PDB file of N, CA and C in Angstrom:
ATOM      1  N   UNK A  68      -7.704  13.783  12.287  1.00  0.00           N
ATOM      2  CA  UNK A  68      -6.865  13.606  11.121  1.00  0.00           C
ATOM      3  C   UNK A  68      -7.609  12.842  10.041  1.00  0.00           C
ATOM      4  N   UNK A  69      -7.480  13.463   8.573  1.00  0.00           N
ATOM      5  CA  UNK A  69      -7.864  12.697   7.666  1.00  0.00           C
ATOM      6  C   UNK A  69      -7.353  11.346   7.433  1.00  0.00           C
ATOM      7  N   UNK A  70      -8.113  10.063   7.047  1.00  0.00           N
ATOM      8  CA  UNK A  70      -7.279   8.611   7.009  1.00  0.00           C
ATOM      9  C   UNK A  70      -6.185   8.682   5.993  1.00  0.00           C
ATOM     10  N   UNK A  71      -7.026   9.598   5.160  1.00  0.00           N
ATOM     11  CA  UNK A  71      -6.571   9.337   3.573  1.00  0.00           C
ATOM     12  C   UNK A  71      -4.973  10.314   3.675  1.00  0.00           C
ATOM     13  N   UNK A  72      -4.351  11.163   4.947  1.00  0.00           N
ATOM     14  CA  UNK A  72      -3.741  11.572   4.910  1.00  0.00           C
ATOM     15  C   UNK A  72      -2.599  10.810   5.299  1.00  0.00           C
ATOM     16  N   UNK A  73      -2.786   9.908   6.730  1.00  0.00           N
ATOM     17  CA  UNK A  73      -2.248   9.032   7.694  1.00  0.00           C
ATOM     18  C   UNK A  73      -2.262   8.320   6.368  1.00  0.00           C
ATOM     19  N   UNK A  74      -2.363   7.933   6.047  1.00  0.00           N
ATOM     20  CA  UNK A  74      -2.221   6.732   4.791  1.00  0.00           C
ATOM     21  C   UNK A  74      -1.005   7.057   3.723  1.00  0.00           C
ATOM     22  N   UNK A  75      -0.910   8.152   3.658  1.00  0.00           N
ATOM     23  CA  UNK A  75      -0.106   9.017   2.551  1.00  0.00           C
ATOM     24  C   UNK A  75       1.241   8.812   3.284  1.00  0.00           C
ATOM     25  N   UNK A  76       0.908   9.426   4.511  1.00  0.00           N
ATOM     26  CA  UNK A  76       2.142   9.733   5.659  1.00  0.00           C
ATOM     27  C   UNK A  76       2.950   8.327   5.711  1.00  0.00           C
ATOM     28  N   UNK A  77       2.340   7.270   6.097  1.00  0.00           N
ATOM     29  CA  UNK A  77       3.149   6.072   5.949  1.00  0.00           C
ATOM     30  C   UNK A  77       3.561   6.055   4.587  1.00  0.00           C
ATOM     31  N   UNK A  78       3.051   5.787   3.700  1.00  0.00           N
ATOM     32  CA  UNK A  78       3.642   6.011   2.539  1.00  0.00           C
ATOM     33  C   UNK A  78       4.769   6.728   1.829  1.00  0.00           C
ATOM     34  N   UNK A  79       4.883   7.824   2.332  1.00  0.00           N
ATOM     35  CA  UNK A  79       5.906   8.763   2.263  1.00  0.00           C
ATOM     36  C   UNK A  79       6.831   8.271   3.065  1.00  0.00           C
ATOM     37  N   UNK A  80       6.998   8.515   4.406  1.00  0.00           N
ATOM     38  CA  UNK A  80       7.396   7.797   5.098  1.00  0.00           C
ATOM     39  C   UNK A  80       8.463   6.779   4.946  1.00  0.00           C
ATOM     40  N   UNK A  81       7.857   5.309   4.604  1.00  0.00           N
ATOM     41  CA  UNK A  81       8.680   4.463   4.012  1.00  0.00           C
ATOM     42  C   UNK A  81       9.114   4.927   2.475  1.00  0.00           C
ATOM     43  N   UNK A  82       8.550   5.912   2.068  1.00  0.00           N
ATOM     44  CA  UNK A  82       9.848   6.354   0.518  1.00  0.00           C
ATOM     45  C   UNK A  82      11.184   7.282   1.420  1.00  0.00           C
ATOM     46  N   UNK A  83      10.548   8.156   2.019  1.00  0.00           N
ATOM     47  CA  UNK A  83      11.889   9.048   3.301  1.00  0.00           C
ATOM     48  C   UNK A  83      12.917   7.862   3.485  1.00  0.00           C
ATOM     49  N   UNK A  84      12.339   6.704   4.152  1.00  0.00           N
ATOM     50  CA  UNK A  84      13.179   5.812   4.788  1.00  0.00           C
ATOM     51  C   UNK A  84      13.983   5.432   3.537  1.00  0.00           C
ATOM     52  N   UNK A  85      13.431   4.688   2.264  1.00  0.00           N
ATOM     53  CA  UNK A  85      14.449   4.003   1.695  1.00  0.00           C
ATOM     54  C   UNK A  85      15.536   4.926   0.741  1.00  0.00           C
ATOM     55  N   UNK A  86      14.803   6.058   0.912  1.00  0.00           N
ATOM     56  CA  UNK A  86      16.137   7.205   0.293  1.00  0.00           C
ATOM     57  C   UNK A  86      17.062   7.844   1.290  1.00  0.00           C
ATOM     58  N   UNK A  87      16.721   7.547   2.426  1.00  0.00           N
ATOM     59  CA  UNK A  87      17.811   8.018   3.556  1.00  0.00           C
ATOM     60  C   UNK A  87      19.341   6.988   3.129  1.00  0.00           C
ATOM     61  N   UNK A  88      18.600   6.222   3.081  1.00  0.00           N
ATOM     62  CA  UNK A  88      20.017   4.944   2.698  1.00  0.00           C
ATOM     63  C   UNK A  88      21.116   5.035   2.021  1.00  0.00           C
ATOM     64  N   UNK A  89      20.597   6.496   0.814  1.00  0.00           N
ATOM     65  CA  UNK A  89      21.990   7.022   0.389  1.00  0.00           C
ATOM     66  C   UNK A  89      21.921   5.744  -1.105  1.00  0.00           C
ATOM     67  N   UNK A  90      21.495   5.133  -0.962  1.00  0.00           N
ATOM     68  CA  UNK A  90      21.597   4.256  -2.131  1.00  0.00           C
ATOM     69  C   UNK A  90      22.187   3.240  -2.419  1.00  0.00           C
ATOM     70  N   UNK A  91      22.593   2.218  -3.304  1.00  0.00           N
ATOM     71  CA  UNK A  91      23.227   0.747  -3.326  1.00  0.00           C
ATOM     72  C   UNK A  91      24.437   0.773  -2.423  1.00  0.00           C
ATOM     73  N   UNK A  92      24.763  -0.096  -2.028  1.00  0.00           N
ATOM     74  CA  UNK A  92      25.916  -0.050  -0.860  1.00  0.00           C
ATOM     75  C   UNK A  92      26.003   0.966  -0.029  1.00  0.00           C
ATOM     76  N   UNK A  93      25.440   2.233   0.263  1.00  0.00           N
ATOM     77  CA  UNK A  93      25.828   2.786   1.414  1.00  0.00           C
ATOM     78  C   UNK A  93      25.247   2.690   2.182  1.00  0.00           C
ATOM     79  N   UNK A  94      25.715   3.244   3.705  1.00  0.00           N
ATOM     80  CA  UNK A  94      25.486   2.849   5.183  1.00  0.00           C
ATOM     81  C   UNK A  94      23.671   2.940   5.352  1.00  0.00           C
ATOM     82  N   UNK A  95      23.263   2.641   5.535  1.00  0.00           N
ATOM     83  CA  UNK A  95      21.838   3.329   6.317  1.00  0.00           C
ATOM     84  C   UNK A  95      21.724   4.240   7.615  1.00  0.00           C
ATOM     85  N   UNK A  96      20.947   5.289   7.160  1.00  0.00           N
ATOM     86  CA  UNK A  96      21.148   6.212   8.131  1.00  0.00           C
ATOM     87  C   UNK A  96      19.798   6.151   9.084  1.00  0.00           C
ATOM     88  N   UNK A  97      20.024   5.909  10.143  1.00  0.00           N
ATOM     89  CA  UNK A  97      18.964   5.708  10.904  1.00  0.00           C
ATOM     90  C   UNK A  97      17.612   6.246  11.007  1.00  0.00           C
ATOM     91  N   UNK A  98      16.521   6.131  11.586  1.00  0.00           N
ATOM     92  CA  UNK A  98      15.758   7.237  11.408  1.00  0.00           C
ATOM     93  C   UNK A  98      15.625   7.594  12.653  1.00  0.00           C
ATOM     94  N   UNK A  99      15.097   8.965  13.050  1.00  0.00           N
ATOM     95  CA  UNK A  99      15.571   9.569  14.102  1.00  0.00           C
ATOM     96  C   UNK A  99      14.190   9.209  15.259  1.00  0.00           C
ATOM     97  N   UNK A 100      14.383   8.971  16.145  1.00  0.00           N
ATOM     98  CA  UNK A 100      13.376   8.465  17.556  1.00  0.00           C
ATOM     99  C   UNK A 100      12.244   8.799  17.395  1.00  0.00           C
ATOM    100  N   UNK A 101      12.188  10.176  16.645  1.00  0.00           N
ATOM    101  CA  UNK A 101      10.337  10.600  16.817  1.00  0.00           C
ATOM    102  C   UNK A 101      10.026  10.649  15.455  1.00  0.00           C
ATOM    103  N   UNK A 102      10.907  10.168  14.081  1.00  0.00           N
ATOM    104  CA  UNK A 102      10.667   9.389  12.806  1.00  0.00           C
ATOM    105  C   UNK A 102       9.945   7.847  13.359  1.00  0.00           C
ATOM    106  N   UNK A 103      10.833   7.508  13.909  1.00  0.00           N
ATOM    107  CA  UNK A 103      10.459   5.942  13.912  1.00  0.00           C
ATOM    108  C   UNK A 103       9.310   5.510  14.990  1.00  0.00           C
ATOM    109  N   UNK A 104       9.025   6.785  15.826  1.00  0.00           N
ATOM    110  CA  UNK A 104       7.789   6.333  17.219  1.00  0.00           C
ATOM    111  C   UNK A 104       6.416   7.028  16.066  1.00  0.00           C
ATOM    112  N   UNK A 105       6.971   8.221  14.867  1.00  0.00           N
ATOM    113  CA  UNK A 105       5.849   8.586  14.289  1.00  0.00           C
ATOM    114  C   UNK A 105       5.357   7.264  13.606  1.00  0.00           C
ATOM    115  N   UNK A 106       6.620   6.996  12.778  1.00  0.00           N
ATOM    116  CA  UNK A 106       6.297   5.605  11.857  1.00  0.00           C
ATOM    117  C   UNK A 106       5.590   4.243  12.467  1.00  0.00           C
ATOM    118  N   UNK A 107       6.156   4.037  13.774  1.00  0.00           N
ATOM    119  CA  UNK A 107       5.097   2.822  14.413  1.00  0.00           C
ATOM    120  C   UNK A 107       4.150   3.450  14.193  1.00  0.00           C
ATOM    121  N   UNK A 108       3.489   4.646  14.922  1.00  0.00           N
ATOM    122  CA  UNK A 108       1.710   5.170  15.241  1.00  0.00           C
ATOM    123  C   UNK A 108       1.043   5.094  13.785  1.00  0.00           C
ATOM    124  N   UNK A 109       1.651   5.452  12.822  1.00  0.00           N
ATOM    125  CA  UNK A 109       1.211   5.184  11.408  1.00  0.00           C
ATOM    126  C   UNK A 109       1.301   3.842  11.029  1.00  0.00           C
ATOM    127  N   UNK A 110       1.935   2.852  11.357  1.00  0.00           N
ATOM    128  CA  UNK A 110       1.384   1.633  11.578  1.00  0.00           C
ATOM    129  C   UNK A 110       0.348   1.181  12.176  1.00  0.00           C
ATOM    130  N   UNK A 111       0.017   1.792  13.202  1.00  0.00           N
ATOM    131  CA  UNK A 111      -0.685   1.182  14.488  1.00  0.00           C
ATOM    132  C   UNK A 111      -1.862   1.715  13.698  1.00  0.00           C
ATOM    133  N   UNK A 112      -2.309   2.629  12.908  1.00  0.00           N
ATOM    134  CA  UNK A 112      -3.419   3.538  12.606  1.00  0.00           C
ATOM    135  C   UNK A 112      -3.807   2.723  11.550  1.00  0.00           C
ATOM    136  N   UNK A 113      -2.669   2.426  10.465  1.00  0.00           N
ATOM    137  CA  UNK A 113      -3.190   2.011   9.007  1.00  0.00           C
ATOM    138  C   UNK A 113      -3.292   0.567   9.331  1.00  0.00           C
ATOM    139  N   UNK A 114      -3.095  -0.087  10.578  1.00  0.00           N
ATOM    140  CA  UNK A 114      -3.831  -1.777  11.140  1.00  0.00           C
ATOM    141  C   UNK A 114      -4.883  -1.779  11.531  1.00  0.00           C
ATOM    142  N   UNK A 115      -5.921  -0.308  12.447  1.00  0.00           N
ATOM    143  CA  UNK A 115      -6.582  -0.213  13.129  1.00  0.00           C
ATOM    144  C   UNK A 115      -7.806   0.559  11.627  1.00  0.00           C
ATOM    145  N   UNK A 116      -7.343   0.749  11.008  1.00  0.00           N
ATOM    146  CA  UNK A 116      -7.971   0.895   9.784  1.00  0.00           C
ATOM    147  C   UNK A 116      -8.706  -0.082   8.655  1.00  0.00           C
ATOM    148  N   UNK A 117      -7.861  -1.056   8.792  1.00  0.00           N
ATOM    149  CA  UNK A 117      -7.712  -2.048   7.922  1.00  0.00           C
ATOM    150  C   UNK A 117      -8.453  -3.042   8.735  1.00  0.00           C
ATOM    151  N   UNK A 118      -8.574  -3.266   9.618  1.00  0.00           N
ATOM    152  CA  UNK A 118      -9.269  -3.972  11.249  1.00  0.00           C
ATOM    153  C   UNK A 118     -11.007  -3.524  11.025  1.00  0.00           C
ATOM    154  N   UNK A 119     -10.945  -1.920  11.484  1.00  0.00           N
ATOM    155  CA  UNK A 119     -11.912  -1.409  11.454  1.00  0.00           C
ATOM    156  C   UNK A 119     -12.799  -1.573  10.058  1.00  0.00           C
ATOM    157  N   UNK A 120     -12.451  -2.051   8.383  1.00  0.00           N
ATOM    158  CA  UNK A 120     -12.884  -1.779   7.465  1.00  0.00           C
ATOM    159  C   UNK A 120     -13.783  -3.571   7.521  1.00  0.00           C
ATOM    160  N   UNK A 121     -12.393  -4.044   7.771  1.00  0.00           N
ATOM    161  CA  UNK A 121     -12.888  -5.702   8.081  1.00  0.00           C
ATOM    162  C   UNK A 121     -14.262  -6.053   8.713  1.00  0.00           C
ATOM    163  N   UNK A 122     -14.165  -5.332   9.895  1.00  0.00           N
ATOM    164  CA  UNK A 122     -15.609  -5.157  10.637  1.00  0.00           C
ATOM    165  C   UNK A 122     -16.225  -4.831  10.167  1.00  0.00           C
ATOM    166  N   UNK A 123     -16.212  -3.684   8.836  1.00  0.00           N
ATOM    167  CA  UNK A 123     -17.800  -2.890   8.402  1.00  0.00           C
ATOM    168  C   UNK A 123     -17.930  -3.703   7.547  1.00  0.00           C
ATOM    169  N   UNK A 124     -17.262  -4.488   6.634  1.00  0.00           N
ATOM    170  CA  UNK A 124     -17.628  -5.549   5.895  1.00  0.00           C
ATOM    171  C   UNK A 124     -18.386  -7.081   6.800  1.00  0.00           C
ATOM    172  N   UNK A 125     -18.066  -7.367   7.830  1.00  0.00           N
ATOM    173  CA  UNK A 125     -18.626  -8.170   8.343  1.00  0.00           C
ATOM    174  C   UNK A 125     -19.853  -8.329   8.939  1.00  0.00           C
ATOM    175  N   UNK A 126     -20.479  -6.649   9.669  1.00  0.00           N
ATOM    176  CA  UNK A 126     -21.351  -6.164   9.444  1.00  0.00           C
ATOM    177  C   UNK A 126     -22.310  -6.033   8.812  1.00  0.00           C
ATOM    178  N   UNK A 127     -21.983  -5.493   7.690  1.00  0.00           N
ATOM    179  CA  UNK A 127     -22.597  -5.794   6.737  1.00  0.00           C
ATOM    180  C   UNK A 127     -23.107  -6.946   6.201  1.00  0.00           C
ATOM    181  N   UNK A 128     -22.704  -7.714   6.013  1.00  0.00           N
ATOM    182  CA  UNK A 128     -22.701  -9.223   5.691  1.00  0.00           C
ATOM    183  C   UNK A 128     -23.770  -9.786   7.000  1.00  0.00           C
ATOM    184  N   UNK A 129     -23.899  -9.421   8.016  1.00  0.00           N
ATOM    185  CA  UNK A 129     -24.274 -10.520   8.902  1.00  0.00           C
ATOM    186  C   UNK A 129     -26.101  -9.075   8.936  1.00  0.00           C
ATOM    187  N   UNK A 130     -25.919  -8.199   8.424  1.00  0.00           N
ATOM    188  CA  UNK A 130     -27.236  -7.832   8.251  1.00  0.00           C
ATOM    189  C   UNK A 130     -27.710  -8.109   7.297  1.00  0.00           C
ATOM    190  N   UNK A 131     -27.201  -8.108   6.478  1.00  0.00           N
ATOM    191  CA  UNK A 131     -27.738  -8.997   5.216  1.00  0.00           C
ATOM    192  C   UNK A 131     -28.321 -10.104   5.035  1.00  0.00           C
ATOM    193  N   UNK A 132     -27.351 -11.026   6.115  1.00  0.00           N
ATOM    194  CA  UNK A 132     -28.228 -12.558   6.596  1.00  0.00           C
ATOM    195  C   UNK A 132     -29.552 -12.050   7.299  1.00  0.00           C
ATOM    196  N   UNK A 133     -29.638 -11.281   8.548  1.00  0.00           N
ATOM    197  CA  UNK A 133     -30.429 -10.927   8.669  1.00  0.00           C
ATOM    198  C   UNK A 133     -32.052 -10.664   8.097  1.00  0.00           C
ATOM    199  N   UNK A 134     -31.354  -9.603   6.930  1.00  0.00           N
ATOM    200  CA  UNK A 134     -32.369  -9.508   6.354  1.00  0.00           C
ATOM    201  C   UNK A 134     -33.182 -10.544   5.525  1.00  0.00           C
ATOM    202  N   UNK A 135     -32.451 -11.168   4.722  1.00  0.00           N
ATOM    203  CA  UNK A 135     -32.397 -12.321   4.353  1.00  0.00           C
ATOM    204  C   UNK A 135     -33.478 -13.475   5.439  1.00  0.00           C
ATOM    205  N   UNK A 136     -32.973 -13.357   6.589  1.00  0.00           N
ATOM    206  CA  UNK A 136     -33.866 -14.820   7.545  1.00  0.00           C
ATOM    207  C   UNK A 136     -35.232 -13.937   7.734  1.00  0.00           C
ATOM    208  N   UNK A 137     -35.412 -12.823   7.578  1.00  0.00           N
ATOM    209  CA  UNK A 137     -36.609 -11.781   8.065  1.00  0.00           C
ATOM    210  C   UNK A 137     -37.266 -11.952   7.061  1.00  0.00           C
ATOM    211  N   UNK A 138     -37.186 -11.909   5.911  1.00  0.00           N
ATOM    212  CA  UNK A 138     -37.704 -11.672   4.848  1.00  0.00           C
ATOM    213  C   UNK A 138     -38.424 -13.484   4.312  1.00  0.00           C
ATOM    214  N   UNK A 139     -37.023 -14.528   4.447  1.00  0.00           N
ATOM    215  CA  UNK A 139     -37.436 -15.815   4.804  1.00  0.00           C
ATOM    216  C   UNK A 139     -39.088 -16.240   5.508  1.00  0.00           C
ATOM    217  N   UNK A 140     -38.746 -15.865   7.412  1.00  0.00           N
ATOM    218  CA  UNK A 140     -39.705 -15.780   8.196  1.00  0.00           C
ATOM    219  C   UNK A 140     -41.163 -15.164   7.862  1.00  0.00           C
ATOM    220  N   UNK A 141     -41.238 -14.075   7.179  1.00  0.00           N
ATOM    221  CA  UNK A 141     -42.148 -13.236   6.683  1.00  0.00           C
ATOM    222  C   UNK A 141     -43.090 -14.273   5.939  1.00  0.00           C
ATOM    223  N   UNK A 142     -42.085 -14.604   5.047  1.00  0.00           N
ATOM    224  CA  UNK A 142     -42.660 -15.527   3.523  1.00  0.00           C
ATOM    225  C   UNK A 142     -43.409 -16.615   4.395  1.00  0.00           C
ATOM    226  N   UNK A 143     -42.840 -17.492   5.208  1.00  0.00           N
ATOM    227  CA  UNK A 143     -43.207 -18.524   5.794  1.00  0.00           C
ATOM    228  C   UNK A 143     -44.500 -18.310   6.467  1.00  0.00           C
ATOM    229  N   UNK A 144     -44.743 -17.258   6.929  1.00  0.00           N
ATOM    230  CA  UNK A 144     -45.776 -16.453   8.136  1.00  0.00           C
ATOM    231  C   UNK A 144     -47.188 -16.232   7.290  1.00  0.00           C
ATOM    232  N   UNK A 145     -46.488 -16.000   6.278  1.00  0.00           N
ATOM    233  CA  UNK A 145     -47.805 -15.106   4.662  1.00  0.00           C
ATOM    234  C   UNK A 145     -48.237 -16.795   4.434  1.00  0.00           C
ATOM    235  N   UNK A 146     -47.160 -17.630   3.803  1.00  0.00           N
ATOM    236  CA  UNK A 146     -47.972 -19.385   3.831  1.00  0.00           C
ATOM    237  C   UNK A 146     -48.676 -20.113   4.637  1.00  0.00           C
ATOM    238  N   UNK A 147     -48.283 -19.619   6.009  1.00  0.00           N
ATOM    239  CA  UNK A 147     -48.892 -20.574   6.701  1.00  0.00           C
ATOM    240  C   UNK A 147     -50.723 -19.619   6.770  1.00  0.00           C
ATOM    241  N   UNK A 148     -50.509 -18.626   7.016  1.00  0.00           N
ATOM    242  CA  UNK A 148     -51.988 -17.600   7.103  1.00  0.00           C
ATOM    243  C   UNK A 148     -52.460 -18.082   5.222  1.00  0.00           C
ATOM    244  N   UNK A 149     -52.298 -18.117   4.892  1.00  0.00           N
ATOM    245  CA  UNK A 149     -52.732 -19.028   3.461  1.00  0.00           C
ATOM    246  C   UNK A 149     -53.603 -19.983   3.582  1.00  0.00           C
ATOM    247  N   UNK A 150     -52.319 -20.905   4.054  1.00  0.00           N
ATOM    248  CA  UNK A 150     -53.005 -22.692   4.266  1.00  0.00           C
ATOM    249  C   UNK A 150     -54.093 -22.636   5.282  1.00  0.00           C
ATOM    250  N   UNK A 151     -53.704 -21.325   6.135  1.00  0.00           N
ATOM    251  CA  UNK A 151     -54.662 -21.744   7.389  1.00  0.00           C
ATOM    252  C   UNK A 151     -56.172 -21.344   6.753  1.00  0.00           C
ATOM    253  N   UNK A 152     -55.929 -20.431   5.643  1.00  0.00           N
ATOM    254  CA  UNK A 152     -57.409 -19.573   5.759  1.00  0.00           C
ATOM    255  C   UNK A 152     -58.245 -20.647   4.842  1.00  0.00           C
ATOM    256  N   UNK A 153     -57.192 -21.604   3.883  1.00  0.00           N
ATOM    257  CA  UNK A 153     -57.984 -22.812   2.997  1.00  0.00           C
ATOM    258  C   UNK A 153     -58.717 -24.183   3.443  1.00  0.00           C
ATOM    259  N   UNK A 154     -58.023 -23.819   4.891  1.00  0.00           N
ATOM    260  CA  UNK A 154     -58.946 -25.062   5.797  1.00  0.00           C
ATOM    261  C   UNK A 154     -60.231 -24.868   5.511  1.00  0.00           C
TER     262      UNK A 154
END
């Protein structure tokens, strides 16, 4: 399944839900067992999404340090073969 669809689907979804209601003061009409077990899993998806995006950002970030201490180390490695060769 596309995300960008599951994403829509909740979306829709909760617009279905708040127009089932019939509108200011009337009853709410329930949503029906395999509305509301669809609507959790489209929860469960657009958390596991939002989870999963968290991670590629963190990822990211911690290769970056990475690169960052490599590139550090490098520099340090090139100075010291410097100083050493001015002895």
């Amino acid at each position: 399944m596309d995300p960008v669809r599951i994403v829509r689907g909740l979306q829709q979804l909760g617009v279905q839900k708040r127009l089932s209601y019939g509108g200011e003061g009337a009853p709410a009409c329930p949503l029906e067992p395999v509305d509301e077990k669809y609507h959790q899993l489209l929860l469960a998806v657009n958390i596991s999404q939002k989870e999963n995006e968290h991670l590629r950002q963190e990822l990211a970030k911690a290769r970056s340090m990475a690169i960052d201490e490599k590139m550090d180390a490098d520099r340090l490695r090139s100075q010291v073969s410097w100083l050493q060769g001015k002895r």
